[in-house]
PDB file of C-alpha atoms in Angstrom:
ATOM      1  CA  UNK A 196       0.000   0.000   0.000  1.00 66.00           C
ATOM      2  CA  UNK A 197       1.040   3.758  -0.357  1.00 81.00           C
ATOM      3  CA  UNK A 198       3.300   5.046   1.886  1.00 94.00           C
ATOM      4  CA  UNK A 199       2.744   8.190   3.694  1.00 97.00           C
ATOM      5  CA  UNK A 200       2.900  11.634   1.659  1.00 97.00           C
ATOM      6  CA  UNK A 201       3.493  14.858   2.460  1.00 98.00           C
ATOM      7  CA  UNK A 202       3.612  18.097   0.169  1.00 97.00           C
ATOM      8  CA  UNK A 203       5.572  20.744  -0.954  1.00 97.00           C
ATOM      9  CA  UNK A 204       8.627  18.546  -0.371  1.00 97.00           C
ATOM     10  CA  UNK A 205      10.828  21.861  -0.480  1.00 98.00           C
ATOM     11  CA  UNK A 206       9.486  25.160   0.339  1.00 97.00           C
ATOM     12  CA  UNK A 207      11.248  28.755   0.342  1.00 98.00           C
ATOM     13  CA  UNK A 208       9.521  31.268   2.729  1.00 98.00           C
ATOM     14  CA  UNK A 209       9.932  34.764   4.094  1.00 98.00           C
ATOM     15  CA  UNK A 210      10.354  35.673   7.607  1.00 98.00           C
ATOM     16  CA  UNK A 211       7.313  36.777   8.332  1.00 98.00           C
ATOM     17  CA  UNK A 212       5.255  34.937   6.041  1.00 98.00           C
ATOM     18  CA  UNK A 213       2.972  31.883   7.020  1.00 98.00           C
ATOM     19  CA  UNK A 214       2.918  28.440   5.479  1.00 98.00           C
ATOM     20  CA  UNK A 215       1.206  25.534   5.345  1.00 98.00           C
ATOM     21  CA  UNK A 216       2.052  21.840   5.004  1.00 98.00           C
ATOM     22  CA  UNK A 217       0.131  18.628   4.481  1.00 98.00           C
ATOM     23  CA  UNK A 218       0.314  15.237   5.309  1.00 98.00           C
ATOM     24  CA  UNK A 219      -1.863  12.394   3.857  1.00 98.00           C
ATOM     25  CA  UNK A 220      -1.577   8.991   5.661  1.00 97.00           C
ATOM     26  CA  UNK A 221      -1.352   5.855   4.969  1.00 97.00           C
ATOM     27  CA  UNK A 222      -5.100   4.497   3.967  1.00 95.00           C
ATOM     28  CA  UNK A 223      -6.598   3.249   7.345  1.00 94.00           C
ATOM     29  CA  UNK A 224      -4.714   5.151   9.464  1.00 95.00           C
ATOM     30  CA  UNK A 225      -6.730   7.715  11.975  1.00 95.00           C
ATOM     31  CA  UNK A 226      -3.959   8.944  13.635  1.00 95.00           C
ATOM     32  CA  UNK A 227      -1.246  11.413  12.619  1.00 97.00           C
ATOM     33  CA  UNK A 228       1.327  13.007  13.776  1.00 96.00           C
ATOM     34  CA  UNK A 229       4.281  16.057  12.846  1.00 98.00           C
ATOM     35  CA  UNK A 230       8.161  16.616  14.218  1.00 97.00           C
ATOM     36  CA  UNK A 231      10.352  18.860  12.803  1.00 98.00           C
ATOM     37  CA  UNK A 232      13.737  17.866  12.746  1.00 96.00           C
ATOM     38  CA  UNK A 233      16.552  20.768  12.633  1.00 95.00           C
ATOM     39  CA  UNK A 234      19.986  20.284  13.450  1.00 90.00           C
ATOM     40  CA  UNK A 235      20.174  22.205  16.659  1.00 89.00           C
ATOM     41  CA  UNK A 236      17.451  20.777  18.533  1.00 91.00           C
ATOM     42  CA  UNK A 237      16.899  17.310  16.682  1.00 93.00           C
ATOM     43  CA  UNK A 238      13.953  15.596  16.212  1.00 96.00           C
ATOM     44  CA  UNK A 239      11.113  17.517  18.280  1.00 96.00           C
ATOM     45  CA  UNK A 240       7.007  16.080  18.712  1.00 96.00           C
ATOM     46  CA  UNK A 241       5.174  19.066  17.617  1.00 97.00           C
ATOM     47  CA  UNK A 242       1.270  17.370  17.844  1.00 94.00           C
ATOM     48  CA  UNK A 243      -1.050  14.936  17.316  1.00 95.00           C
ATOM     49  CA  UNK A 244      -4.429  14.425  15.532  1.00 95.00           C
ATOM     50  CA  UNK A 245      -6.564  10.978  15.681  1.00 94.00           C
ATOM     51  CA  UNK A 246      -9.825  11.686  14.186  1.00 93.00           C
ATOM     52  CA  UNK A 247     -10.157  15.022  13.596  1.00 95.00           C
ATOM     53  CA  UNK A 248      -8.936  15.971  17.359  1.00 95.00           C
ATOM     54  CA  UNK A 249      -5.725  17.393  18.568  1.00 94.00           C
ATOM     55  CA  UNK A 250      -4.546  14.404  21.179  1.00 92.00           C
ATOM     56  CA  UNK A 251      -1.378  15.544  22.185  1.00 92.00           C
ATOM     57  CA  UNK A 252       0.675  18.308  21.775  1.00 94.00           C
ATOM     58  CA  UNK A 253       4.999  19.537  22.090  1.00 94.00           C
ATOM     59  CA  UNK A 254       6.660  22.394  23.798  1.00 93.00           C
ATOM     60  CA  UNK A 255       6.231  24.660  21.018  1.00 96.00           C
ATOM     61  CA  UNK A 256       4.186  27.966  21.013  1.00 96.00           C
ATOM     62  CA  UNK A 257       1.151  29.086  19.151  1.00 96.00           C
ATOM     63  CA  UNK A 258       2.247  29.816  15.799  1.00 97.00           C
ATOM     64  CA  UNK A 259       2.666  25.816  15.045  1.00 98.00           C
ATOM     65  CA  UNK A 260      -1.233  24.768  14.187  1.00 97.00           C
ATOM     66  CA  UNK A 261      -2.691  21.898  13.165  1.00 97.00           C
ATOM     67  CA  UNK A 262      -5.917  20.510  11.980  1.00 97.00           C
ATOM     68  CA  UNK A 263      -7.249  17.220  10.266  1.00 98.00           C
ATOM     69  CA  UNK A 264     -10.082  16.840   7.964  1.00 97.00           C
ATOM     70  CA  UNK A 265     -12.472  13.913   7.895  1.00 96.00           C
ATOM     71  CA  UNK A 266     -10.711  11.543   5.286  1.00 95.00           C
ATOM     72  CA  UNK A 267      -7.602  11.620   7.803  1.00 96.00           C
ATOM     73  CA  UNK A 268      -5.700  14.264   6.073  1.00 98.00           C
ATOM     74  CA  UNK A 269      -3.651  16.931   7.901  1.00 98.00           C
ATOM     75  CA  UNK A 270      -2.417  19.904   7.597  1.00 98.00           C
ATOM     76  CA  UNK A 271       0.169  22.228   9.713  1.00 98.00           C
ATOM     77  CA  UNK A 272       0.364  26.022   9.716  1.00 98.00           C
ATOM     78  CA  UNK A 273       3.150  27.825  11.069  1.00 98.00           C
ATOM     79  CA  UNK A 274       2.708  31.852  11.018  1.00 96.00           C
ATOM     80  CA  UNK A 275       4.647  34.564  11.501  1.00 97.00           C
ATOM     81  CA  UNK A 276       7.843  32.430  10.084  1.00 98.00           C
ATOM     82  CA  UNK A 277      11.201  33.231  12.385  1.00 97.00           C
ATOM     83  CA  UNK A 278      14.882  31.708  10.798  1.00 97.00           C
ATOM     84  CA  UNK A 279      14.837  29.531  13.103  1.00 96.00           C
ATOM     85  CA  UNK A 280      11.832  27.901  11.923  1.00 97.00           C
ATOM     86  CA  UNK A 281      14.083  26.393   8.994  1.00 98.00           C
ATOM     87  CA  UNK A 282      13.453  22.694   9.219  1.00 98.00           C
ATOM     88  CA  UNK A 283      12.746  19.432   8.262  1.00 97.00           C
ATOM     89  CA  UNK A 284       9.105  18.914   9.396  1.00 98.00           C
ATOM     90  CA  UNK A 285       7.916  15.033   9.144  1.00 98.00           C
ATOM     91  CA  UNK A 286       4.851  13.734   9.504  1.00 97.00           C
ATOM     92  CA  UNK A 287       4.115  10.050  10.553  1.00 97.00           C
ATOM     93  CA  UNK A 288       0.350   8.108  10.918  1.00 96.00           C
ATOM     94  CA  UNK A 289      -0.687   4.929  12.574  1.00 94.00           C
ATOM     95  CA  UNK A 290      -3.870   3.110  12.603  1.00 93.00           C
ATOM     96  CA  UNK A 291      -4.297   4.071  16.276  1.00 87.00           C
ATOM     97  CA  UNK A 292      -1.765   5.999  17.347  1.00 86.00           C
ATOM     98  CA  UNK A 293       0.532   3.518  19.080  1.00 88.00           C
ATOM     99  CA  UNK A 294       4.024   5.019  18.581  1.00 87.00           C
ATOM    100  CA  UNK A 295       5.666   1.663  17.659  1.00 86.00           C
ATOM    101  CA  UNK A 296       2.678   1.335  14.483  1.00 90.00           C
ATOM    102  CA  UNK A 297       3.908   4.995  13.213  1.00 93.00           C
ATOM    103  CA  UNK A 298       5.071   4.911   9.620  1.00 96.00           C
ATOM    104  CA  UNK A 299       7.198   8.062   8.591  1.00 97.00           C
ATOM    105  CA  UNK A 300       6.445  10.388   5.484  1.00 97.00           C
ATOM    106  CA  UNK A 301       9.406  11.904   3.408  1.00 97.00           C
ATOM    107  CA  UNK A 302       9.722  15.463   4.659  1.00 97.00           C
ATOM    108  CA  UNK A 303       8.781  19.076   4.106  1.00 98.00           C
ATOM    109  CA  UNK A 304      12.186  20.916   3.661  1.00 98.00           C
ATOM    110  CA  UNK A 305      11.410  24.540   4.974  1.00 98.00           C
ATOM    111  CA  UNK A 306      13.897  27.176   4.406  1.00 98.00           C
ATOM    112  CA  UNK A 307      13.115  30.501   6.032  1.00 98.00           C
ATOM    113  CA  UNK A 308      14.706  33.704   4.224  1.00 97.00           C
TER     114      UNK A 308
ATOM    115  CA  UNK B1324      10.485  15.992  31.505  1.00 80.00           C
ATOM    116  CA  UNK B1325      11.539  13.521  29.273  1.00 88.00           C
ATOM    117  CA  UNK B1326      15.191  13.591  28.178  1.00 93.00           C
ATOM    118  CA  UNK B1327      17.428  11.515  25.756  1.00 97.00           C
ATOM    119  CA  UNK B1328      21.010  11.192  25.707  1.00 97.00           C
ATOM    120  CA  UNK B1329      22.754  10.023  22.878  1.00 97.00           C
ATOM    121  CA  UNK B1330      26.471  11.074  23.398  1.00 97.00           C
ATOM    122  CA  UNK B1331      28.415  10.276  19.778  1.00 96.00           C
ATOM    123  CA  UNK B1332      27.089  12.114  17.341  1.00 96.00           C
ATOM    124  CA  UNK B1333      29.781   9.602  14.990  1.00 97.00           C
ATOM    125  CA  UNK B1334      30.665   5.970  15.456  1.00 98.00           C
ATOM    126  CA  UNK B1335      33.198   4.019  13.377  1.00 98.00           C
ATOM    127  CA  UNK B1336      33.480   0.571  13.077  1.00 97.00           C
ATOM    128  CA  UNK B1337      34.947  -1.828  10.803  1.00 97.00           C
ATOM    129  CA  UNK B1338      32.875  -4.574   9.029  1.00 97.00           C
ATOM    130  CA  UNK B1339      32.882  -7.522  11.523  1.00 97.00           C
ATOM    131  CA  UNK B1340      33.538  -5.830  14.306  1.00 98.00           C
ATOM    132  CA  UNK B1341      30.760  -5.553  17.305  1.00 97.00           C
ATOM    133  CA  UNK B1342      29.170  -2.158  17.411  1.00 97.00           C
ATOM    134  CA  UNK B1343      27.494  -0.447  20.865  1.00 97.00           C
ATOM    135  CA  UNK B1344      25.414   2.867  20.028  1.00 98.00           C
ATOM    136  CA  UNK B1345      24.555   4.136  23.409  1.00 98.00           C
ATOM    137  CA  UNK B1346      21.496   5.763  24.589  1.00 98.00           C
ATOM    138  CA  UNK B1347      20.994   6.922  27.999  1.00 97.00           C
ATOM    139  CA  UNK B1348      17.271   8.537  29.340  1.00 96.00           C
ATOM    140  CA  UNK B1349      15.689  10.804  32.211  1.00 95.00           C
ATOM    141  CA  UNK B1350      12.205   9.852  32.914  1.00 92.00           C
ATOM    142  CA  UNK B1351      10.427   9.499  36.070  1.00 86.00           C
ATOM    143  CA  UNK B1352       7.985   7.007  34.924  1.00 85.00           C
ATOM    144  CA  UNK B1353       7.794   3.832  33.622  1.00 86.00           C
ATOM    145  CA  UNK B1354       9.200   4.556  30.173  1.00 90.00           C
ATOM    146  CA  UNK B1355       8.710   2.569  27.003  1.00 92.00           C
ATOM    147  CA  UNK B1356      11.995   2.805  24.943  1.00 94.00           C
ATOM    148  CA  UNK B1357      12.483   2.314  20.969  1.00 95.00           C
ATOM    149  CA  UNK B1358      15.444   2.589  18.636  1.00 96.00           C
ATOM    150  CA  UNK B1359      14.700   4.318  15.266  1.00 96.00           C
ATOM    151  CA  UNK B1360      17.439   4.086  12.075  1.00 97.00           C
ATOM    152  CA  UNK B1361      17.452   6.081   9.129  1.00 95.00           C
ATOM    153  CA  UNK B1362      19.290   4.886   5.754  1.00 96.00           C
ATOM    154  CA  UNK B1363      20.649   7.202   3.514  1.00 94.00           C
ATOM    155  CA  UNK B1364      17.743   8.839   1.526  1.00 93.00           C
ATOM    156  CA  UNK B1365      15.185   6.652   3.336  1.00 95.00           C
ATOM    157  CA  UNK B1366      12.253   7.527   5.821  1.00 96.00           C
ATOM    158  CA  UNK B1367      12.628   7.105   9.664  1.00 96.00           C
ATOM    159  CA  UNK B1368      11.449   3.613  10.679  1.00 95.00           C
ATOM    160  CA  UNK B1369      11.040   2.176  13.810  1.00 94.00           C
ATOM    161  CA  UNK B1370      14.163  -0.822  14.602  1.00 95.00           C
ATOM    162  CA  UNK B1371      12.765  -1.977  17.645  1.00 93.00           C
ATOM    163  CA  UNK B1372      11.143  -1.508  21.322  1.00 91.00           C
ATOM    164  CA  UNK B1373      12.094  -3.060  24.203  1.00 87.00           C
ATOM    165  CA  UNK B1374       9.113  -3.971  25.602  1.00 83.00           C
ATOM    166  CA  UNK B1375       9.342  -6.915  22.502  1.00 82.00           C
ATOM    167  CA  UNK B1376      12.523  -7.791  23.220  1.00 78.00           C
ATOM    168  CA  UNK B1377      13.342  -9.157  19.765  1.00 83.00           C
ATOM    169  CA  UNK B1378      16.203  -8.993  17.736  1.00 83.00           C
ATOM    170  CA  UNK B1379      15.773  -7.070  14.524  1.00 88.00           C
ATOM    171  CA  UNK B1380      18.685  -7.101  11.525  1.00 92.00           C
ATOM    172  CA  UNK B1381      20.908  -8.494  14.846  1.00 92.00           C
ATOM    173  CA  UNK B1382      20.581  -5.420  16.763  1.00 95.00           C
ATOM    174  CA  UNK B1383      19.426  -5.682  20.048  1.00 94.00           C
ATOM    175  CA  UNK B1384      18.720  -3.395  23.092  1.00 94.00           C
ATOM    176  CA  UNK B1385      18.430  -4.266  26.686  1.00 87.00           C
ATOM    177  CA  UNK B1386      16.720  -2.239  29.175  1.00 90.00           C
ATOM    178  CA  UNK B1387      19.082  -1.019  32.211  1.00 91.00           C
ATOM    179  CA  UNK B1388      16.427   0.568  34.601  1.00 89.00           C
ATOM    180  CA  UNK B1389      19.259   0.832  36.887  1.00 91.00           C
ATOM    181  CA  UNK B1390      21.406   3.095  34.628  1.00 93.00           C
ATOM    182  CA  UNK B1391      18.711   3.941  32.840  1.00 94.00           C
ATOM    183  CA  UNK B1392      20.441   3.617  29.282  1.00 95.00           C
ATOM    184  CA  UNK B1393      19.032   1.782  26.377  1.00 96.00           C
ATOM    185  CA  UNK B1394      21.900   0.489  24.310  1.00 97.00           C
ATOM    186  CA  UNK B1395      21.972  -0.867  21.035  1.00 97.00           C
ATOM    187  CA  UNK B1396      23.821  -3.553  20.523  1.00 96.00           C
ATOM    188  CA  UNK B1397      25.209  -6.028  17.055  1.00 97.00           C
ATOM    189  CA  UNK B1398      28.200  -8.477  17.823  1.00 97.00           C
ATOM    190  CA  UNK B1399      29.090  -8.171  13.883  1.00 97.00           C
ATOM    191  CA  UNK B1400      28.640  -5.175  11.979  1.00 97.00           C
ATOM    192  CA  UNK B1401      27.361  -5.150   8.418  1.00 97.00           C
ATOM    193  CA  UNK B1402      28.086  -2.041   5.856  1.00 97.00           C
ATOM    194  CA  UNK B1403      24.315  -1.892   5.246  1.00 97.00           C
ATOM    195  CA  UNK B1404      24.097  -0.747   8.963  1.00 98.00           C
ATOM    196  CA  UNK B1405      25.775   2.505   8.127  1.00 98.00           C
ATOM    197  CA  UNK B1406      23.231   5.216   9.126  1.00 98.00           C
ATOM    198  CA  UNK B1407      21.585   7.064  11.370  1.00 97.00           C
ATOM    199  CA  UNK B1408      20.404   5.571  15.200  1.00 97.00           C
ATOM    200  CA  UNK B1409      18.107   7.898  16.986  1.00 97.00           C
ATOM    201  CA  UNK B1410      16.932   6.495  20.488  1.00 97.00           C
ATOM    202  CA  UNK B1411      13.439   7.742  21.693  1.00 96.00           C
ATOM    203  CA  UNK B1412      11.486   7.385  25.244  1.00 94.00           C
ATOM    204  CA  UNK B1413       7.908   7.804  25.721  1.00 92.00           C
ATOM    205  CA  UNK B1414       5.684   8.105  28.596  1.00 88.00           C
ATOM    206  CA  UNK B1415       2.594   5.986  29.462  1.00 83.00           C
ATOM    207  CA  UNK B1416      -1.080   7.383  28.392  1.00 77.00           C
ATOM    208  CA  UNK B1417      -2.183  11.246  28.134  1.00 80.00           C
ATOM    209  CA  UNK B1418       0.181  13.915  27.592  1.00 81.00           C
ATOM    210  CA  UNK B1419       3.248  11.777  28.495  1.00 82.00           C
ATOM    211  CA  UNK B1420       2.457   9.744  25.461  1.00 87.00           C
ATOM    212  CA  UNK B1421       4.721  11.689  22.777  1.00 90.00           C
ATOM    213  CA  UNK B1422       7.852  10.450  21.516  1.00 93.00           C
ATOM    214  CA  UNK B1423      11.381  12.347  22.826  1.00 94.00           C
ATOM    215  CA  UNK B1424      14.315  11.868  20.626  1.00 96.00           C
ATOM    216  CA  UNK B1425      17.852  11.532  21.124  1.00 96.00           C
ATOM    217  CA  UNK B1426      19.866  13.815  18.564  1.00 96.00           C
ATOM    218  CA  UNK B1427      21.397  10.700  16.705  1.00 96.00           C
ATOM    219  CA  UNK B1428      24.432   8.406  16.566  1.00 97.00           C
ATOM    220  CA  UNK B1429      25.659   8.436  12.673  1.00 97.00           C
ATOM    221  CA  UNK B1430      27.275   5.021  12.494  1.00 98.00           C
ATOM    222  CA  UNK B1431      29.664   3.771   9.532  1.00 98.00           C
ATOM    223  CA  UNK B1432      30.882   0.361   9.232  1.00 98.00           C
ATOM    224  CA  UNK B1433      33.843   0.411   6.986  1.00 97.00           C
ATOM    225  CA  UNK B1434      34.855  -2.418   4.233  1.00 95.00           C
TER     226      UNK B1434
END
């Protein structure tokens, strides 16, 4: 079966600007998740969706949203772009949301200008 | 909090040799522990957990709640297991139920 997918794979932004990213899981799956990865600070747990609800959520502050539509799609937003918002933002889904059961997407590369 | 400690960023071995990628954790819980790898140009996927105790590709990982470390281990390195190791921790149910990484342990096994 297909794997997850997420889109833009690369992105170019302006400080300032907003952006949003999706994620479409692997058929089944009700649960999804994002990280963004950066050099610094590694691999970081940004949130959770399972059914349309936010589960779970990182250390991160307001600008980072999420949301997840009916058909188990998500989407993240991140506004007001800083530098450091540069990343590598991954998404993952499971049929439940047990960690172990996550399958990984390929990336959103986000450069911040 | 929930903290992972990965200290080489690089590990060298040769081909053969036994390799030890070590992962050490804060947590004040009961944690459940999992090793990640990531091949060149492939997607994070899960190696293994500790609460199945299996062996996956030879790697295995023991559970030290004593020193609270989480090592992986393989008696004889392959050059397919060149990449990257990330260890990760999670809590038990609600809010403690989020995966915290380690910042990675880039292994090569030489020829």
């Amino acid at each position: 079966k297909a794997g997850v997918t997420q889109t833009p794979r690369y992105l170019i932004k302006t400080r300032g600007q907003q952006v949003t990213l999706s994620c479409s899981p692997i058929s089944g799956h009700r649960s999804v998740s994002w990280y963004q990865q950066t050099p610094g600070q590694g691999l970081q747990f940004l949130f959770e969706y399972f059914s349309e609800t936010q589960r779970n959520k990182g250390n991160f502050p307001g600008r980072f949203s999420g949301r997840q539509f009916s058909n188990s799609r998500s989407e993240m937003n991140v506004s007001t772009l800083e530098l450091g918002d540069s990343a590598l933002y991954l998404c993952a889904s499971s049929p439940s949301g047990a960690l172990y059961e996550q399958y990984f997407g390929p990336g959103t590369r986000l450069t911040v200008t | 909090a929930q903290r992972v400690t990965q200290p080489e960023k690089l590990l060298s071995v040769f081909k053969g040799a036994p390799v030890e990628l070590k992962c050490n954790y804060s947590y004040s819980g009961s944690p459940e522990l999992f090793w990640y790898v990531q091949y060149s140009r492939q997607r994070l996927q899960l190696l293994l957990r500790h609460i199945s105790r299996e062996s996956i590709k030879g790697f295995t990982a023991d559970l030290n709640k004593g020193e609270t470390s989480f090592h992986l281990k393989k008696p004889f390195a392959q050059e397919e297991d060149s990449a990257m190791y990330y260890c990760a921790l999670t809590g038990s149910g609600g809010s403690n139920y989020k995966l915290t990484f380690g910042k990675g342990t880039l292994l090569t096994v030489n020829p």
